[in-house]
Coordinates of C-alpha atoms and ligand atoms in Angstrom, one line a residue:
X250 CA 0.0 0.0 0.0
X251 CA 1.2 3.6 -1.2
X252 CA 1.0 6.5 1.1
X253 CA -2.7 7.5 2.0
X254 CA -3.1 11.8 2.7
X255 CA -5.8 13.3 4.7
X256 CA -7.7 15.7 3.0
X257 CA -9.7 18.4 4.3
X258 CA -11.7 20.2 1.0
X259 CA -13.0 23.3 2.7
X260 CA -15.7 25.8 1.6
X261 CA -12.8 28.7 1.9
X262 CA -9.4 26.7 2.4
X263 CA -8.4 23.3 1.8
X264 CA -5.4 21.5 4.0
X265 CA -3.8 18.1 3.5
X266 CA -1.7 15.9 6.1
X267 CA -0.2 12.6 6.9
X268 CA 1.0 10.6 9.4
X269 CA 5.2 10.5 10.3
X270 CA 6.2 8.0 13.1
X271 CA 2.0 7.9 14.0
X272 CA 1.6 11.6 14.4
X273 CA -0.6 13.7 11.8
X274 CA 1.5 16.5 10.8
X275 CA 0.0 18.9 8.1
X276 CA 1.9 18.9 5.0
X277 CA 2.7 22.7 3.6
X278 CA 1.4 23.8 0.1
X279 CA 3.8 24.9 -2.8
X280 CA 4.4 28.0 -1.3
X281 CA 5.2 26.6 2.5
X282 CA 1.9 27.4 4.0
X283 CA 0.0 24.9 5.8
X284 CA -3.9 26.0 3.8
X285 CA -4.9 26.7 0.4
X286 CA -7.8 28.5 -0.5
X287 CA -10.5 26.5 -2.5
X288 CA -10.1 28.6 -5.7
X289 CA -9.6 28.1 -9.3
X290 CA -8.8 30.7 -11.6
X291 CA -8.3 30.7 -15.7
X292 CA -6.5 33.4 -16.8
X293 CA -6.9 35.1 -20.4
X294 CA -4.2 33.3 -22.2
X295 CA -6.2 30.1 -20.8
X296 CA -4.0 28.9 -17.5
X297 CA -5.4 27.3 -14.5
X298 CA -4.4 28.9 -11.3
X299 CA -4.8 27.5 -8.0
X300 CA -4.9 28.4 -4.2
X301 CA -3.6 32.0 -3.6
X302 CA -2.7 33.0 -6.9
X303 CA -6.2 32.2 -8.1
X304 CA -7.8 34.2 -5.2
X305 CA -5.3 37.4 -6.1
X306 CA -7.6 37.4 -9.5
X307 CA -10.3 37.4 -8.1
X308 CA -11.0 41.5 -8.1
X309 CA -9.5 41.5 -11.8
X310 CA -11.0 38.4 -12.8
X311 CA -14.4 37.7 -11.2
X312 CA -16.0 36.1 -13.9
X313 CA -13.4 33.0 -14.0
X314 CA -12.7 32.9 -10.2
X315 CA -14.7 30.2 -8.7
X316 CA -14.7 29.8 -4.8
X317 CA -17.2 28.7 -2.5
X318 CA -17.6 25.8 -4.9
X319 CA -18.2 23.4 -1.8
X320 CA -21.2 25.1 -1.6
X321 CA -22.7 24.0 -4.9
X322 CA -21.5 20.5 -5.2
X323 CA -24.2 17.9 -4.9
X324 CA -26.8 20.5 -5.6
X325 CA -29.8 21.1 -7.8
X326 CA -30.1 24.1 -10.0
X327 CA -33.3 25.2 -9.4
X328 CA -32.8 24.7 -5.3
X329 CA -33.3 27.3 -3.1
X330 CA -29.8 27.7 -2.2
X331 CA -28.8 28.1 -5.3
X332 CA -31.1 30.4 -7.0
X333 CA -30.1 32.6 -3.9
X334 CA -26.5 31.9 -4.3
X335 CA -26.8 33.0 -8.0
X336 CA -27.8 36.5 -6.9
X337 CA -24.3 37.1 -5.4
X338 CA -21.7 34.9 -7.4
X339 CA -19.6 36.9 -9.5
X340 CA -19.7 33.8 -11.7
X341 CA -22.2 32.1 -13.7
X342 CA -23.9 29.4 -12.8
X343 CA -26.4 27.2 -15.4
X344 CA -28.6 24.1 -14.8
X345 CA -27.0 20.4 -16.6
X346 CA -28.9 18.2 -18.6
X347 CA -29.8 16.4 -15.4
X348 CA -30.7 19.3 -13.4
X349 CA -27.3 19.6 -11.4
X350 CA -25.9 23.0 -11.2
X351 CA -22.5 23.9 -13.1
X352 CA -20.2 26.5 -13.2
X353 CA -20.1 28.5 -16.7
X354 CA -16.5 29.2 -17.1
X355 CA -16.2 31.2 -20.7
X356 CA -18.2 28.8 -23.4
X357 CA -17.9 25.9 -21.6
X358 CA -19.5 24.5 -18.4
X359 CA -17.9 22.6 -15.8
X360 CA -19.6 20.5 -12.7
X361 CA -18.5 21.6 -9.1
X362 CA -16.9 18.1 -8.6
X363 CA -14.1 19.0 -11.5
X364 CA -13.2 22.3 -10.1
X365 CA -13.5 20.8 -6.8
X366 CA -11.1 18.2 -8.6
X367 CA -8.4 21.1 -9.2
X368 CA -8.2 22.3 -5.9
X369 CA -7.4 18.7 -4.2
X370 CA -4.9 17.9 -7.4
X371 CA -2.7 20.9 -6.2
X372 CA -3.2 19.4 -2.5
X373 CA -2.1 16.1 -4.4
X374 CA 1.2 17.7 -6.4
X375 CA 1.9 19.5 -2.7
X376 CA 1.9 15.9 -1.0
X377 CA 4.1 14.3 -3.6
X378 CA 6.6 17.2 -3.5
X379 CA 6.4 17.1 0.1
X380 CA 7.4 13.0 0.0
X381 CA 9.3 12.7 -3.9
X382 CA 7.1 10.2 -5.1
X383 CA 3.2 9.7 -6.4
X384 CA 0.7 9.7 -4.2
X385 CA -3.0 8.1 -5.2
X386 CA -5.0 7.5 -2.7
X387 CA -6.5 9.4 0.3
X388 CA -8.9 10.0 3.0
X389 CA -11.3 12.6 2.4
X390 CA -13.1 14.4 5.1
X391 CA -17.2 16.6 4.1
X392 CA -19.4 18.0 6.3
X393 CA -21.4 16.0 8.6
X394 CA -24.6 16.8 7.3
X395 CA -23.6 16.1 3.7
X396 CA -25.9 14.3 2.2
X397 CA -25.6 11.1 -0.2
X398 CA -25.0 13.2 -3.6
X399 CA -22.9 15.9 -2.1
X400 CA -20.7 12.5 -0.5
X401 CA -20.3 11.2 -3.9
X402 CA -19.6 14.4 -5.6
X403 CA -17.1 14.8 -3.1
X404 CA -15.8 11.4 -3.8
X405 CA -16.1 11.8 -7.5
X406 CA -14.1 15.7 -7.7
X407 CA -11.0 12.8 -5.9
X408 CA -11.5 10.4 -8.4
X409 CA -11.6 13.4 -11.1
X410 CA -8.0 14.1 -10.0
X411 CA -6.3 10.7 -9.7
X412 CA -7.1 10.1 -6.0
X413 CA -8.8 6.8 -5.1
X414 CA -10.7 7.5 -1.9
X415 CA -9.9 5.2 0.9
X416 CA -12.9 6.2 2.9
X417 CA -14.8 9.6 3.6
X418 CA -15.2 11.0 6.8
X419 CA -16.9 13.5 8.0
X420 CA -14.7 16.8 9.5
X421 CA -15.8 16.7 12.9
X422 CA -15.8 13.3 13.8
X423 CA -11.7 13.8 12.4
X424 CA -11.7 16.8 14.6
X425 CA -12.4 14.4 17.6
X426 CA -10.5 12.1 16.4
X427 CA -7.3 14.2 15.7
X428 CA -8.3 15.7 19.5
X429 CA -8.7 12.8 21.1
X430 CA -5.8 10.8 20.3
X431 CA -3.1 13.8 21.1
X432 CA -5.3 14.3 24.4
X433 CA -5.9 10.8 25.0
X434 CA -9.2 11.5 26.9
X435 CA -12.1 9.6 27.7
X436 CA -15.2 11.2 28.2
X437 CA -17.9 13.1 26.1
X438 CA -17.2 15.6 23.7
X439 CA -19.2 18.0 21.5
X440 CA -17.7 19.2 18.3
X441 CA -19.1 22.8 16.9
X442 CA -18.0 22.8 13.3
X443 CA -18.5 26.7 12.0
X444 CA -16.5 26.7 8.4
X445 CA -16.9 29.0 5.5
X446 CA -19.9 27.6 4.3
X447 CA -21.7 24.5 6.6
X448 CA -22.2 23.9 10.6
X449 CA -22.1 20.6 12.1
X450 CA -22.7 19.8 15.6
X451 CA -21.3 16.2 16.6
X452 CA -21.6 14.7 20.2
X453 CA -19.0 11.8 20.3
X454 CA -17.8 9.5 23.2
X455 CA -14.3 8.2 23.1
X456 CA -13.7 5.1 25.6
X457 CA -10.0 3.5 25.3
X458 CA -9.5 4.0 22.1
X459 CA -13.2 3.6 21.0
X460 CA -14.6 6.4 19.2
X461 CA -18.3 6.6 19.0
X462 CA -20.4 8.8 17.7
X463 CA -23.8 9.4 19.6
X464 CA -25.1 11.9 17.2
X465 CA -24.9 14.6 14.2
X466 CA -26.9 17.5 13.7
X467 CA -26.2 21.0 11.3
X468 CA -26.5 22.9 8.5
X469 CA -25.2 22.6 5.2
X470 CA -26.1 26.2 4.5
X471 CA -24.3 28.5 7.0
X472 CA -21.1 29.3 7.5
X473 CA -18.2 32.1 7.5
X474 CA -20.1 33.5 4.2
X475 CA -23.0 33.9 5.7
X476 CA -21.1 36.6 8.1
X477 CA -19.6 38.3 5.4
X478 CA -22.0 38.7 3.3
X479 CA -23.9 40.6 6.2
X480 CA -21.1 43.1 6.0
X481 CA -21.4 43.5 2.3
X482 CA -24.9 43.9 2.5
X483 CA -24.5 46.8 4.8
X484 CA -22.0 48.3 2.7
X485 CA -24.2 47.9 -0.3
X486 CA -26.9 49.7 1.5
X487 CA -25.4 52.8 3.1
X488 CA -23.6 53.3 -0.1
X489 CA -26.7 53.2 -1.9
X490 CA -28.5 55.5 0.9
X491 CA -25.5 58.0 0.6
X492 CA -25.3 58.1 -3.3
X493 CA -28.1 56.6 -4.6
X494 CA -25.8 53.8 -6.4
X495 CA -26.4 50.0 -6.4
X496 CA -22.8 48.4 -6.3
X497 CA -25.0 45.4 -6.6
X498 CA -25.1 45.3 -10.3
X499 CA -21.2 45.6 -10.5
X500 CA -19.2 42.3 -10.5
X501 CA -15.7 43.9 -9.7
X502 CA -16.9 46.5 -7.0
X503 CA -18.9 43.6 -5.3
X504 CA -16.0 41.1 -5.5
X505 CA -13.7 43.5 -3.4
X506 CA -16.4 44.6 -1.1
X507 CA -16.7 41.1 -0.3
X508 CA -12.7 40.2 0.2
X509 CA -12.9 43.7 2.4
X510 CA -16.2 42.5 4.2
X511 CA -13.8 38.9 5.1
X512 CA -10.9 41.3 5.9
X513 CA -13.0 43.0 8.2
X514 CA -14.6 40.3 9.9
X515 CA -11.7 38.6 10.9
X516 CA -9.8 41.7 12.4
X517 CA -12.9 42.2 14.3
X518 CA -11.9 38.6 15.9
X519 CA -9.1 40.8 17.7
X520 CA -9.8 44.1 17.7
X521 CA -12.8 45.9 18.6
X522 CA -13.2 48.6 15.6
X523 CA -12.0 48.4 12.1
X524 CA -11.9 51.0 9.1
X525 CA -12.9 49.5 5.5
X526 CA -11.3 51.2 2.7
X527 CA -11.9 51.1 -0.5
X528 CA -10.9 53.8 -3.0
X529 CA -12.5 54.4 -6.8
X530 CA -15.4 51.8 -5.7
X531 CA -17.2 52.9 -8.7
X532 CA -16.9 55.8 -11.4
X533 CA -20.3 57.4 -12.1
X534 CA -21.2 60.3 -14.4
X535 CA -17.6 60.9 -14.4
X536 CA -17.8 61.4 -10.4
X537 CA -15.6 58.6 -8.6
X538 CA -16.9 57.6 -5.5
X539 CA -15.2 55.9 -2.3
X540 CA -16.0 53.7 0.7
X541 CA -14.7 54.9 4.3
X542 CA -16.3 53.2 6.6
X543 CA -15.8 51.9 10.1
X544 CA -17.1 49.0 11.8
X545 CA -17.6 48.2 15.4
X546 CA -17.7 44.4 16.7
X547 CA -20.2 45.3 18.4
X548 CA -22.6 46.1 15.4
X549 CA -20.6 43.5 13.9
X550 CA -22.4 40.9 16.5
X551 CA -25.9 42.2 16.1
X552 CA -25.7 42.0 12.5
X553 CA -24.6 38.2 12.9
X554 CA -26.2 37.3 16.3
X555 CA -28.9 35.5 14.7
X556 CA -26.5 33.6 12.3
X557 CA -25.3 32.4 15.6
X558 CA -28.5 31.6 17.2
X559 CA -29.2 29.2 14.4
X560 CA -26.6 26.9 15.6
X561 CA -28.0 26.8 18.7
X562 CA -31.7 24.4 17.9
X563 CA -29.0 22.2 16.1
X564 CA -26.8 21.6 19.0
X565 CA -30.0 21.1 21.5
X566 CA -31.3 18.2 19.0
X567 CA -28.2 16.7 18.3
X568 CA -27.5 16.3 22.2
X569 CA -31.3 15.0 22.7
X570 CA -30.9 12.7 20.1
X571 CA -27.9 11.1 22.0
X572 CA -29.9 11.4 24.8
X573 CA -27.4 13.2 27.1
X574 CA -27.6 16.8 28.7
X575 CA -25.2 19.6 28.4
X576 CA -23.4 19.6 31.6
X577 CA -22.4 16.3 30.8
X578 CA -20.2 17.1 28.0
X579 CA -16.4 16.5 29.2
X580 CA -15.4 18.8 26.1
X581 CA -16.3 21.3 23.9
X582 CA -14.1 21.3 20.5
X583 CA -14.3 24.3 18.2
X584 CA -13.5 23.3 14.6
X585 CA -13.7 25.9 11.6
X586 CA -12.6 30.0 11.2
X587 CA -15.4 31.0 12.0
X588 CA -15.3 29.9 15.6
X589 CA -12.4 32.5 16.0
X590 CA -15.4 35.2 16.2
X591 CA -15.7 35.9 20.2
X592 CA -19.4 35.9 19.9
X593 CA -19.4 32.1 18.8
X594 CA -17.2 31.5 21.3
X595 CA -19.5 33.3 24.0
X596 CA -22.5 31.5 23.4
X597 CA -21.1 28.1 23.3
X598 CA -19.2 28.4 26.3
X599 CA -22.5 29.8 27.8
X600 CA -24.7 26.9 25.9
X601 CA -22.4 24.3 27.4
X602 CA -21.3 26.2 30.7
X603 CA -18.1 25.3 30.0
X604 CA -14.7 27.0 28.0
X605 CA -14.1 25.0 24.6
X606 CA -10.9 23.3 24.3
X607 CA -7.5 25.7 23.7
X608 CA -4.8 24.2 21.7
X609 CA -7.1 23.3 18.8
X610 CA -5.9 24.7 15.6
X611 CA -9.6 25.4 13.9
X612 CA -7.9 25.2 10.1
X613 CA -5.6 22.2 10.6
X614 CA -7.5 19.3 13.2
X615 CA -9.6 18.5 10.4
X616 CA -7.0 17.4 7.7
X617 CA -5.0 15.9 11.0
X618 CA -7.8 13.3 12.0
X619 CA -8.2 12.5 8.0
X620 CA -4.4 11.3 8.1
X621 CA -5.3 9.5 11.4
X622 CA -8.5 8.0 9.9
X623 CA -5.6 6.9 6.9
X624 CA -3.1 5.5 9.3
X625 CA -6.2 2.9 11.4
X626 CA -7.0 1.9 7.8
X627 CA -3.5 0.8 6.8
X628 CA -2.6 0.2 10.3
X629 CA -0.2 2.4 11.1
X630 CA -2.5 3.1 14.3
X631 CA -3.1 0.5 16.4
X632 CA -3.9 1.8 19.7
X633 CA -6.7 3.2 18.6
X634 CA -9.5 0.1 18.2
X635 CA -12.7 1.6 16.8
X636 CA -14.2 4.5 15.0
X637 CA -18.2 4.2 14.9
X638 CA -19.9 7.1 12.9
X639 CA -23.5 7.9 12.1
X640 CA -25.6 8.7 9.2
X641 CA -27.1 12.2 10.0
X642 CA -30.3 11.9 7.7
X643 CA -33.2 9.3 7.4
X644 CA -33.2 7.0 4.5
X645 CA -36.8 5.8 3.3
X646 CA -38.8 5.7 0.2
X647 CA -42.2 7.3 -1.3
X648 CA -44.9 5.8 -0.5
X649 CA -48.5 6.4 -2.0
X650 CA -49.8 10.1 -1.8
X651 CA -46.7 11.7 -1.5
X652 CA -46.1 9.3 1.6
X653 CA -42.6 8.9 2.8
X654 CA -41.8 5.9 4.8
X655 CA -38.2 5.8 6.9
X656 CA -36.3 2.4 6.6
X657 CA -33.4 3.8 8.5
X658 CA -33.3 6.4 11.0
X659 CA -31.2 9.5 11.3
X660 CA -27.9 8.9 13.7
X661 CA -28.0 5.3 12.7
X662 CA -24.5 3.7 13.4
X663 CA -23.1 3.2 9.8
X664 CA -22.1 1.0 8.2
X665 CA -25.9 -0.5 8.8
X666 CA -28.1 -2.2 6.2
X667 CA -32.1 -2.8 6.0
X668 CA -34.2 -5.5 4.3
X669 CA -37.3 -5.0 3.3
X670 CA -39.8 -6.8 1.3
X671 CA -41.7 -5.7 -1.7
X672 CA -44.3 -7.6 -3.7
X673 CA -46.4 -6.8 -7.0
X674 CA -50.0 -5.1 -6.8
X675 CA -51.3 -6.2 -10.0
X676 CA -51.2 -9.6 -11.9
X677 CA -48.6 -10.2 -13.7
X678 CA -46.2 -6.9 -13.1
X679 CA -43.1 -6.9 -14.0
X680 CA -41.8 -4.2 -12.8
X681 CA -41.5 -2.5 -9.0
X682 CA -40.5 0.7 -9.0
X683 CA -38.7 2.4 -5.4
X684 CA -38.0 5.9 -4.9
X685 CA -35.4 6.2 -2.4
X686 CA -35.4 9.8 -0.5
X687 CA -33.0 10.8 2.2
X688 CA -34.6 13.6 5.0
X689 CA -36.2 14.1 7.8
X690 CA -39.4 16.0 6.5
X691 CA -42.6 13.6 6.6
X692 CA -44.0 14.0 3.1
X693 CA -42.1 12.6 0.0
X694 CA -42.1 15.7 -1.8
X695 CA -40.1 17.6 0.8
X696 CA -37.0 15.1 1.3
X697 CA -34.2 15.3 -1.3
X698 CA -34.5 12.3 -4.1
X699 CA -31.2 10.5 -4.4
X700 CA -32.9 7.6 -6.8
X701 CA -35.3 5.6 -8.8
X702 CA -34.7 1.9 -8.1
X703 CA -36.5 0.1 -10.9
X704 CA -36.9 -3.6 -10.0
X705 CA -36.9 -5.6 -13.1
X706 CA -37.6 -8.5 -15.4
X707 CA -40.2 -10.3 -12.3
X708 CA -41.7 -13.5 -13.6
X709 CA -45.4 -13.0 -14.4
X710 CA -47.1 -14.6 -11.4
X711 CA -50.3 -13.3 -9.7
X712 CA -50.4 -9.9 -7.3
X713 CA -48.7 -10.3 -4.4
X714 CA -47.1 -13.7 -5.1
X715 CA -43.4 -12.4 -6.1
X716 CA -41.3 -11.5 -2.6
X717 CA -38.4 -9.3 -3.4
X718 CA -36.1 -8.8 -0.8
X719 CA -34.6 -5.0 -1.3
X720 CA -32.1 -4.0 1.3
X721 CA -30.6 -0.7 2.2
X722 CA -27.3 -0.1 2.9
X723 CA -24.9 2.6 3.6
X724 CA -21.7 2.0 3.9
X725 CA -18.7 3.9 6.4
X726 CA -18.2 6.7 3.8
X727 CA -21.8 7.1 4.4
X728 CA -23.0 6.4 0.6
X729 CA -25.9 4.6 -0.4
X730 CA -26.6 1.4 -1.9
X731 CA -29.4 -0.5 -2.9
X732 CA -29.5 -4.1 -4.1
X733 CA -32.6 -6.9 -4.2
X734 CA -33.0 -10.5 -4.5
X735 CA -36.1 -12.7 -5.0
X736 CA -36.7 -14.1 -1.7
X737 CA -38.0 -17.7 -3.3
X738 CA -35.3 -18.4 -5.4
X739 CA -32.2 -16.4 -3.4
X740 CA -31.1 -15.1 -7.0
X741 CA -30.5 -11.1 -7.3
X742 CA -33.5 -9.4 -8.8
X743 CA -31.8 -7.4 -11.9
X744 CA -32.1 -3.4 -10.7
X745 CA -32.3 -0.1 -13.3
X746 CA -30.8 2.7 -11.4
X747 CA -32.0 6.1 -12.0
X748 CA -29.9 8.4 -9.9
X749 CA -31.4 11.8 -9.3
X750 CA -28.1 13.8 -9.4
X751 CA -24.6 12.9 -9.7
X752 CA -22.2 12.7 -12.4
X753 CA -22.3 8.9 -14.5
X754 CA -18.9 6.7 -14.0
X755 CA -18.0 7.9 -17.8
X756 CA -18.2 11.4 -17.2
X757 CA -16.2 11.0 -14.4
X758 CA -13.3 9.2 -15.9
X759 CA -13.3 11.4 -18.8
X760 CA -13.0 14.2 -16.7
X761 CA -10.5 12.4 -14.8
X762 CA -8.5 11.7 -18.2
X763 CA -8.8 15.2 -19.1
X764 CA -8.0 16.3 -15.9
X765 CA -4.8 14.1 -14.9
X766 CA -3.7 14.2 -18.4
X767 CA -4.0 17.3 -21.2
X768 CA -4.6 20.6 -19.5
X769 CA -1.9 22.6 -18.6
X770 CA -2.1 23.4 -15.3
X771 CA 0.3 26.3 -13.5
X772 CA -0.5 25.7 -9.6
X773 CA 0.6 27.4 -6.5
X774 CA 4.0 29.8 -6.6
X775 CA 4.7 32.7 -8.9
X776 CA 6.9 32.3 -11.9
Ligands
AMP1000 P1 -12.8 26.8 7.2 O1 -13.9 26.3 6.3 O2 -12.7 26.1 8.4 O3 -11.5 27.1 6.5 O4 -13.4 28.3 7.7 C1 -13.1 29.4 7.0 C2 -14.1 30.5 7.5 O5 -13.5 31.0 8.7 C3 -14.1 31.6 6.5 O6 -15.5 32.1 6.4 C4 -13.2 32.7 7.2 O7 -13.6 34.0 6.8 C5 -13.5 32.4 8.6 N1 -12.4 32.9 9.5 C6 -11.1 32.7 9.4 N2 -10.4 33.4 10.3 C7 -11.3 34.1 11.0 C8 -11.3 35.0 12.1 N3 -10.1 35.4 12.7 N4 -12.4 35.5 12.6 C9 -13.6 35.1 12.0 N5 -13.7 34.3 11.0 C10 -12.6 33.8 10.5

């Protein structure tokens, strides 16, 4: 077996380590710093930047710069998040043939999973520098609360980029892990994920080396963003009280408002006041105009206080579905930049009644327990016996009337599997068909459809006589699978597939060939 990298693919930065004599270290990028940003730039003449190059063209380039990309992968066009995404992406986005939303990049589109695909190729080229020889395959961390397609996109942007994934994880149960095996503690902990773009609330229990996960909650749709974009939209709308401009309607003066809205939001971590400056915003009727403002944390906070509220239902369910209290967490974790922000760290501490952990580096845990995750798969670690995760939606299927029923149950230990039997309604049928949703809302129609199962080529026989055994799976990377056989004979009932998203095993491999192979790609230092 060939050396197996952690990978953390954040919303904002990206970080990739491994493990030397049993220890995660992080391993820097081409330019000796320990995170990349998640961004992809093509220039003009046609080149592919990567990481901080490709974010320094983002105010010159907005149309080409894609960041944020997390945030689109496994998605559907015409979702909610994404038609509201649309409104402030200084790139294009367009719908796929099969609904899935892609990035329009000049005249051609791409899918999330092959940009996603360039960022972890640099983290790739870093890690082989960093050892002098190839490196193909890797543990990949997502966000708790991914769902199925947004797993396998995740899975497929590795793929895209010559990675074979040795398992997914998700970031805060590597958080805990990383934690727990430097701190070697036993005991409860809570993990408060708070990245660029999603929040995940884990409660985990480690006992001698076993690492079990009681319970996920969070929010695929808030994060770090989410804070800046308040700032912008203030800026936006004292400008426009002030002048009477919309800046929203220009690409380049709303791409730097938003890298000075970020700016802003993190000095206001450690200071109480900042000044955002930005000269020539926009020239109109030959009259430039500028932006001098100054920002207080403390409007800072009650422009964001609800963002941080939100998190708050999602740690109170996750810690009733483990059926534990507060006060008897031993730790509280802070994972993600955005947990830097004193206001997050004042209402956790107060949630919990208790001081999260120091000595956590928010950007770099992540990556640390994905290299940990690799070293218990190849067996590098051995003290540590168990890691026992959970799936953190429902998995059922529609039933009549827009019905949905659940076969398995959010926070279900994975990998766990389901049989259940299905039989014709009409003589002679040959075909069953199974929708299979993943949610926790109780109609159909409001739970995200990962896929038709079609069962297939049943032997004419009267209603209700075929018994088709269909069982439900999903596996430690927390992916799907279907499969059925007839219960009388104990041969596999043939099954047509549908999936409701996703990107088919040919596309992926051509991208992969296209990817790994013709373009020219110019990655991480200048020159
Ligand atoms: P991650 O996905 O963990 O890399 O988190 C990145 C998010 O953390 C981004 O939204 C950053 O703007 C945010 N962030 C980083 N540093 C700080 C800071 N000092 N204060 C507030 N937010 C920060």
């Amino acid at each position: 077996m060939g050396r197996v990298i952690g990978i953390d693919l954040g919303t904002t930065y990206s970080c990739v380590a491994t493990l030397e004599g049993g220890k995660p270290v992080v391993i820097p990028n081409l330019e000796g710093l320990p995170t990349t940003p998640s961004v992809i730039s093509f220039t003009a003449a046609g080149e592919r930047l990567v990481g901080t190059l490709a974010m320094r063209q983002a105010v010159t380039n907005p149309a080409n710069t894609f960041y944020a990309v997390k945030r689109l992968i496994g998605q559907k066009f015409q979702s909610a998040q994404i038609q509201e995404a649309m409104t402030r992406l200084p790139y294009g986005l367009t719908e796929a043939a099969n609904g899935d939303v892609a990035v329009v990049q000049g005249d051609r589109t791409l899918s999330p999973p092959e940009i996603s695909a360039m960022v972890l190729g640099y983290l790739k080229e870093c890690a082989e520098s960093f050892f002098g020889e190839t490196v193909s395959q890797a543990v990949i961390t997502v966000p708790a609360h991914f769902d199925d397609a947004q797993r396998q996109a995740t899975k497929d942007a590795a793929t895209i980029c010559g990675l074979d994934v040795q398992r997914v994880i998700n970031e805060p149960t590597a958080a805990g892990l990383a934690f727990g095996l430097d701190a070697r503690k036993n005991g409860l902990a809570a993990i408060y994920d708070l990245g660029g773009g999603t929040f995940d609330i884990t409660i985990l229990e480690a006992s001698d080396g076993v690492f079990n996960v009681l319970a996920t909650n969070g929010d695929s749709y808030l994060g770090g963003e989410d804070f800046d974009n308040r700032i912008l939209e203030w800026l936006v709308a004292s400008f426009r009280a002030e002048t009477g401009i919309d800046l929203g309607a220009d690409k380049l003066a709303l791409q730097r408002l938003k890298e000075a809205a970020e700016k802003a939001k993190r000095e206001l971590s450690f200071t109480t006041e900042t000044e955002i400056n930005l000269p020539f915003i926009i020239s109109e009727k030959a009259k430039t105009n500028h932006i001098r403002k100054s920002l207080s944390r403390k409007t800072f906070e009650a422009m964001t206080s609800d963002l941080v509220e939100r998190t708050l239902p999602r740690i109170e369910q996750a810690l009733a579905d483990a059926k534990v209290g507060a006060e008897r967490i031993d730790q509280v974790i802070l994972v993600g930049g955005q947990t830097r922000m004193p206001l997050v760290k004042e209402r956790v501490t107060k949630f919990f009644g208790r001081a999260p952990e120091e000595k956590v580096d928010p950007d770099q845990i992540v990556a640390m327990g994905a290299a940990i995750q690799s070293g218990i798969l190849d067996g590098q670690v051995r003290d540590l016996v168990l890691l026992l995760d959970v799936t953190p939606f429902a998995l059922g299927i529609e039933t009549e009337g827009d019905g949905y029923e659940r076969i398995i149950e959010r926070n279900t230990t994975v990998p766990t599997r389901k049989v259940k039997a299905f039989t014709t309604v009409e003589h002679n049928q040959r075909r069953v068909r199974i929708h299979v949703l993943q949610g926790e809302g109780f109609l159909a129609s409001m739970n995200k459809s990962l896929a038709v199962f079609e069962l297939v080529g049943i032997e004419p026989a009267p209603a209700g006589v075929p018994q088709i055994d269909v069982t439900f799976e999903i596996n430690a990377d927390g992916l799907v699978r279907v499969s059925a056989k007839d219960k009388e004979t104990g041969l596999s009932q043939k099954v047509e597939v549908r999936p409701s998203s996703g990107l088919s095993p040919a596309e992926v491999e051509e991208m992969r060939q296209r990817q790994t192979g013709r373009e020219l790609a110019k990655t991480g230092v200048d020159g």
